[in-house]
Short mmCIF file of C-alpha atoms in Angstrom, two decimals:
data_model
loop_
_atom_site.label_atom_id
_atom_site.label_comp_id
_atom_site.label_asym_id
_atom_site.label_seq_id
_atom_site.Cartn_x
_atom_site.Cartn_y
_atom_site.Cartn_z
CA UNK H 220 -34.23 -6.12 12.79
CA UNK H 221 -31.82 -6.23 15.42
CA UNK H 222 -29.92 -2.69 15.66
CA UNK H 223 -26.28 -4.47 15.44
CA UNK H 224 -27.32 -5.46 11.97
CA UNK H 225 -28.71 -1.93 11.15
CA UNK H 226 -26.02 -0.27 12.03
CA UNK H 227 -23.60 -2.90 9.73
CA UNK H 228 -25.73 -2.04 6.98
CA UNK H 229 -25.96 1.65 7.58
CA UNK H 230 -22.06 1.57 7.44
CA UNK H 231 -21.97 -0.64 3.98
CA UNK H 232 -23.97 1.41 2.55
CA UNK H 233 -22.23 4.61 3.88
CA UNK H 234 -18.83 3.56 2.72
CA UNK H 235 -19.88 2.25 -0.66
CA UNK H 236 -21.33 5.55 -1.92
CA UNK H 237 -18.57 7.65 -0.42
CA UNK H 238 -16.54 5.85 -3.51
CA UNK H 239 -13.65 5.03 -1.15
CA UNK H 240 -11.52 1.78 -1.34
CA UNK H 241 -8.81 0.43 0.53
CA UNK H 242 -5.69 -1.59 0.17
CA UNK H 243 -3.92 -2.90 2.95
CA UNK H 244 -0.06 -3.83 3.17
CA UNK H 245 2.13 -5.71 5.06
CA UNK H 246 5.94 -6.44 5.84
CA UNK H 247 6.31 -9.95 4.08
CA UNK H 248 8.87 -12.60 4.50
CA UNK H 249 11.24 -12.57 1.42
CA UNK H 250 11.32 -16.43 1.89
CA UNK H 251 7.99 -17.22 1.70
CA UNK H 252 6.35 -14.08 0.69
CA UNK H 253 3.98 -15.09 3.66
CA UNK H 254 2.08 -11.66 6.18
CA UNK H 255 4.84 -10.95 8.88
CA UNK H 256 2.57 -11.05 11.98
CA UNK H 257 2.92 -8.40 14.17
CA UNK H 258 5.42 -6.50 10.74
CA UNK H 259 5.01 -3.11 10.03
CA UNK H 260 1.74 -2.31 8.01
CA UNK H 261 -0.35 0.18 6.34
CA UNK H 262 -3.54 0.96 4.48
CA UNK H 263 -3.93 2.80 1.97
CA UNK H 264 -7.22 4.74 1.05
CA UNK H 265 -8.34 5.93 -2.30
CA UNK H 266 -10.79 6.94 -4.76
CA UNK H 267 -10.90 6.27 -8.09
CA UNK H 268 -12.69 8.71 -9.37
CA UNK H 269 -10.55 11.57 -8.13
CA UNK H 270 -7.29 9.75 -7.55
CA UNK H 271 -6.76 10.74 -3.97
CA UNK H 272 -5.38 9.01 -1.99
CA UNK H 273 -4.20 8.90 1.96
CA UNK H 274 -1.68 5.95 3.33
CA UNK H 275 -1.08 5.26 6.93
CA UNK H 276 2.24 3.11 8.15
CA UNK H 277 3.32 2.22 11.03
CA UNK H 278 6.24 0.11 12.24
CA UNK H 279 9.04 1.34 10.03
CA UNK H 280 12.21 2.47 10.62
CA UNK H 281 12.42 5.53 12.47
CA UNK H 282 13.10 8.98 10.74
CA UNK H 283 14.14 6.82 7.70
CA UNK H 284 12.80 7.82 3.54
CA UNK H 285 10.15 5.97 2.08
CA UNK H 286 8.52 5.74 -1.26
CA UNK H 287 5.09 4.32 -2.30
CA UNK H 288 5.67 2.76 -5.62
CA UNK H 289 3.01 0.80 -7.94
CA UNK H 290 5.00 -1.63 -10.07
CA UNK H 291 3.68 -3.88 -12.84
CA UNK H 292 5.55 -7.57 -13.95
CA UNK H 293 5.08 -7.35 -17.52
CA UNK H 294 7.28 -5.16 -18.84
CA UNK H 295 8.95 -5.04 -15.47
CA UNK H 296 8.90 -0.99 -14.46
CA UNK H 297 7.42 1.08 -11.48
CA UNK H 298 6.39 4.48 -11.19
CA UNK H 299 6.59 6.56 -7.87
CA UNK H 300 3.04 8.04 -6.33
CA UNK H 301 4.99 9.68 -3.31
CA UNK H 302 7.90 10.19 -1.21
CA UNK H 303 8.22 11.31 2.52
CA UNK H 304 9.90 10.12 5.49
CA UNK H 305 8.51 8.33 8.95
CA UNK H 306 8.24 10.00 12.09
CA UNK H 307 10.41 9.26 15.35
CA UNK H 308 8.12 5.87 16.51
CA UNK H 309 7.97 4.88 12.44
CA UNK H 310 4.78 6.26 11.02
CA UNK H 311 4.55 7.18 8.08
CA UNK H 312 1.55 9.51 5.80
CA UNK H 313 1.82 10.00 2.51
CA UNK H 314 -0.97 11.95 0.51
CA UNK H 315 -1.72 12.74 -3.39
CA UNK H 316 -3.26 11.81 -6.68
CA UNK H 317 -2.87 8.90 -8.87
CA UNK H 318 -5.37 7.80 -11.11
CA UNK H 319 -4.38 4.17 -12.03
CA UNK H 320 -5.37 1.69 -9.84
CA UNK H 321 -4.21 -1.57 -11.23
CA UNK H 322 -1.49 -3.78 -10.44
CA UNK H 323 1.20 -4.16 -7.38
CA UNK H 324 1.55 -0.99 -4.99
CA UNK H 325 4.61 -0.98 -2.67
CA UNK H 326 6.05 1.10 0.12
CA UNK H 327 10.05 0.80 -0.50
CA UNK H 328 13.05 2.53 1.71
CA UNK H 329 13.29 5.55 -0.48
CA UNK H 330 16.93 4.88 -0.42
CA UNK H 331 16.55 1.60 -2.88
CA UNK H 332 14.58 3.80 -5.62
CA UNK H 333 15.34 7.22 -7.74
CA UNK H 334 12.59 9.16 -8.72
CA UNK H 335 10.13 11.75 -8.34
CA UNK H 336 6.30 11.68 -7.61
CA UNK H 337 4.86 11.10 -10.80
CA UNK H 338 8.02 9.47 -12.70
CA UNK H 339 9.68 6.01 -12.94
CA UNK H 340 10.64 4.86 -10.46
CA UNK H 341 14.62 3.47 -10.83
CA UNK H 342 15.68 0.89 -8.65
CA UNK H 343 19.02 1.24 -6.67
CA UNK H 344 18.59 -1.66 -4.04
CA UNK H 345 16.33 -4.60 -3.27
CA UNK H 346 15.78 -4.98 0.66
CA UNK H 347 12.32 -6.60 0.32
CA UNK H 348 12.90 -7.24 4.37
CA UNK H 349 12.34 -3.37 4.43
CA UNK H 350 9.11 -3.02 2.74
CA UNK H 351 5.28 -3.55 2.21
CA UNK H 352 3.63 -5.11 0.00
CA UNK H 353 -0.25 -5.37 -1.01
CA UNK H 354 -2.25 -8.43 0.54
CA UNK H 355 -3.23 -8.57 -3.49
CA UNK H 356 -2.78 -6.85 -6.60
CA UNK H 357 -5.80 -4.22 -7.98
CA UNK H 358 -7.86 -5.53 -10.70
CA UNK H 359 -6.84 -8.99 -10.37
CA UNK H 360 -9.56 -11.47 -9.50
CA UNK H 361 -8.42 -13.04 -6.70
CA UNK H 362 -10.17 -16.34 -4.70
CA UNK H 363 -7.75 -15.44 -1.42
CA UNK H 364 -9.15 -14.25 1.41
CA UNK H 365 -8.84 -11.03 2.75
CA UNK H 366 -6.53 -10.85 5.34
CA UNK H 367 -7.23 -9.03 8.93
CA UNK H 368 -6.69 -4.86 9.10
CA UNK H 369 -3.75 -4.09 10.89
#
Protein backbone atom coordinates (compact mmCIF):
# COMPACT_ATOMS: atom_id res chain seq x y z
CA UNK A 1 0.00 0.00 0.00
CA UNK A 2 1.40 3.12 -1.01
CA UNK A 3 2.31 5.32 2.24
CA UNK A 4 0.21 8.49 0.85
CA UNK A 5 -2.80 6.29 1.23
CA UNK A 6 -1.70 5.04 4.74
CA UNK A 7 -1.23 8.01 6.04
CA UNK A 8 -5.02 9.29 4.62
CA UNK A 9 -6.34 6.47 6.38
CA UNK A 10 -4.36 6.78 9.53
CA UNK A 11 -5.82 10.40 9.69
CA UNK A 12 -9.68 9.14 8.99
CA UNK A 13 -9.45 6.98 11.35
CA UNK A 14 -7.69 9.35 13.85
CA UNK A 15 -10.23 12.07 13.49
CA UNK A 16 -13.29 9.85 13.54
CA UNK A 17 -12.64 8.38 17.00
CA UNK A 18 -11.48 11.66 18.49
CA UNK A 19 -15.51 12.39 18.10
CA UNK A 20 -14.77 15.80 16.57
CA UNK A 21 -16.88 17.44 13.74
CA UNK A 22 -16.70 20.48 11.89
CA UNK A 23 -18.83 23.11 10.31
CA UNK A 24 -17.52 25.56 8.11
CA UNK A 25 -18.99 29.18 7.34
CA UNK A 26 -18.81 31.68 4.97
CA UNK A 27 -19.70 35.45 4.16
CA UNK A 28 -22.67 34.89 1.62
CA UNK A 29 -24.18 37.20 -0.87
CA UNK A 30 -27.62 38.41 0.45
CA UNK A 31 -28.71 38.28 -3.28
CA UNK A 32 -28.03 35.02 -4.08
CA UNK A 33 -27.17 33.43 -0.87
CA UNK A 34 -24.19 32.09 -3.04
CA UNK A 35 -20.08 31.45 -0.94
CA UNK A 36 -18.41 34.99 -1.22
CA UNK A 37 -15.02 33.87 -2.60
CA UNK A 38 -12.24 35.17 -1.00
CA UNK A 39 -15.33 36.57 2.19
CA UNK A 40 -14.52 36.27 5.57
CA UNK A 41 -14.85 32.59 6.95
CA UNK A 42 -14.65 30.32 9.79
CA UNK A 43 -14.88 26.78 11.09
CA UNK A 44 -16.21 25.76 13.74
CA UNK A 45 -15.16 22.55 15.73
CA UNK A 46 -17.22 20.50 18.08
CA UNK A 47 -18.13 17.48 19.85
CA UNK A 48 -21.22 16.23 20.51
CA UNK A 49 -20.79 14.34 23.18
CA UNK A 50 -19.36 17.04 25.42
CA UNK A 51 -20.65 20.11 23.67
CA UNK A 52 -17.38 21.88 23.22
CA UNK A 53 -16.79 23.67 20.92
CA UNK A 54 -13.82 26.06 19.35
CA UNK A 55 -14.61 28.61 16.22
CA UNK A 56 -11.97 30.29 14.22
CA UNK A 57 -12.86 33.62 11.91
CA UNK A 58 -11.07 35.49 10.02
CA UNK A 59 -11.81 38.44 7.74
CA UNK A 60 -14.20 40.46 9.85
CA UNK A 61 -14.34 43.74 10.80
CA UNK A 62 -11.66 44.83 12.92
CA UNK A 63 -12.08 45.22 16.79
CA UNK A 64 -15.86 45.00 16.03
CA UNK A 65 -18.62 42.47 18.49
CA UNK A 66 -19.68 39.32 17.24
CA UNK A 67 -22.09 36.68 18.25
CA UNK A 68 -22.37 32.98 17.18
CA UNK A 69 -26.01 32.29 17.06
CA UNK A 70 -27.86 28.85 16.03
CA UNK A 71 -31.28 29.79 14.71
CA UNK A 72 -34.08 27.43 13.64
CA UNK A 73 -37.05 28.48 10.75
CA UNK A 74 -39.89 26.89 12.32
CA UNK A 75 -40.95 28.73 14.94
CA UNK A 76 -38.56 31.41 13.82
CA UNK A 77 -36.14 32.07 17.16
CA UNK A 78 -32.30 31.85 17.85
CA UNK A 79 -30.41 31.29 20.83
CA UNK A 80 -26.83 32.76 21.47
CA UNK A 81 -23.74 30.07 22.08
CA UNK A 82 -21.18 33.05 22.50
CA UNK A 83 -20.16 36.52 22.30
CA UNK A 84 -16.63 38.15 21.90
CA UNK A 85 -15.09 40.59 19.74
CA UNK A 86 -12.31 40.25 16.69
CA UNK A 87 -8.89 41.19 17.00
CA UNK A 88 -7.09 44.23 15.16
CA UNK A 89 -6.60 42.14 11.48
CA UNK A 90 -10.43 40.57 12.13
CA UNK A 91 -10.05 37.24 13.81
CA UNK A 92 -12.15 36.14 15.79
CA UNK A 93 -12.23 32.79 18.68
CA UNK A 94 -14.97 32.01 20.42
CA UNK A 95 -15.02 28.91 22.86
CA UNK A 96 -17.82 26.99 25.06
CA UNK A 97 -20.49 24.38 25.41
CA UNK A 98 -23.61 23.76 23.59
CA UNK A 99 -25.11 20.57 23.33
CA UNK A 100 -27.61 20.86 20.39
CA UNK A 101 -26.32 20.42 17.21
CA UNK A 102 -29.15 20.76 14.80
CA UNK A 103 -30.22 23.36 12.58
CA UNK A 104 -28.64 26.86 11.16
CA UNK A 105 -25.50 28.27 13.17
CA UNK A 106 -24.53 31.91 12.42
CA UNK A 107 -21.83 34.38 13.32
CA UNK A 108 -23.82 37.91 13.47
CA UNK A 109 -22.28 41.61 14.34
CA UNK A 110 -23.11 41.39 17.98
CA UNK A 111 -24.54 44.77 17.50
CA UNK A 112 -27.78 43.30 15.41
CA UNK A 113 -28.64 40.76 18.41
CA UNK A 114 -29.43 41.09 22.41
CA UNK A 115 -28.61 38.37 24.45
CA UNK A 116 -26.47 36.41 26.58
CA UNK A 117 -24.58 33.05 26.07
CA UNK A 118 -27.05 30.60 26.71
CA UNK A 119 -30.38 32.79 26.08
CA UNK A 120 -32.46 33.95 23.06
CA UNK A 121 -31.08 35.57 21.08
CA UNK A 122 -33.26 39.05 20.12
CA UNK A 123 -32.72 40.53 16.94
CA UNK A 124 -32.01 44.35 16.65
CA UNK A 125 -30.69 44.54 12.95
CA UNK A 126 -30.38 42.39 9.84
CA UNK A 127 -26.95 43.14 7.95
CA UNK A 128 -26.68 39.62 6.44
CA UNK A 129 -23.63 41.44 4.31
CA UNK A 130 -21.93 41.29 7.82
CA UNK A 131 -22.16 37.73 8.65
CA UNK A 132 -21.52 33.91 8.20
CA UNK A 133 -23.45 31.48 7.55
CA UNK A 134 -23.11 27.48 7.53
CA UNK A 135 -22.26 25.83 4.02
CA UNK A 136 -25.45 23.57 5.40
CA UNK A 137 -27.63 23.13 8.21
CA UNK A 138 -26.81 20.08 11.03
CA UNK A 139 -28.95 17.13 10.79
CA UNK A 140 -30.31 17.88 7.51
CA UNK A 141 -29.58 15.38 4.78
CA UNK A 142 -28.15 17.22 2.30
CA UNK A 143 -27.08 15.93 -1.60
CA UNK A 144 -24.73 19.37 -1.93
CA UNK A 145 -21.37 19.09 -1.98
CA UNK A 146 -19.10 20.12 0.47
CA UNK A 147 -17.59 23.16 -0.25
CA UNK A 148 -13.57 23.84 0.00
CA UNK A 149 -12.02 24.79 3.80
CA UNK A 150 -11.19 28.22 3.95
Amino acid sequence: MPSGVLLFLLVGVVGAASGQKRLLLFAKDPATWSIVKGGAHGTMSYREASGAFTLTASGLAPRSPYALVRYHEAPSRGEILARGASDTEGKLVLQGTWHTWLGKFWVVSGEDVAGAPGSAATPRAWRPERYLFEEKPLGVPCACPEPEEP
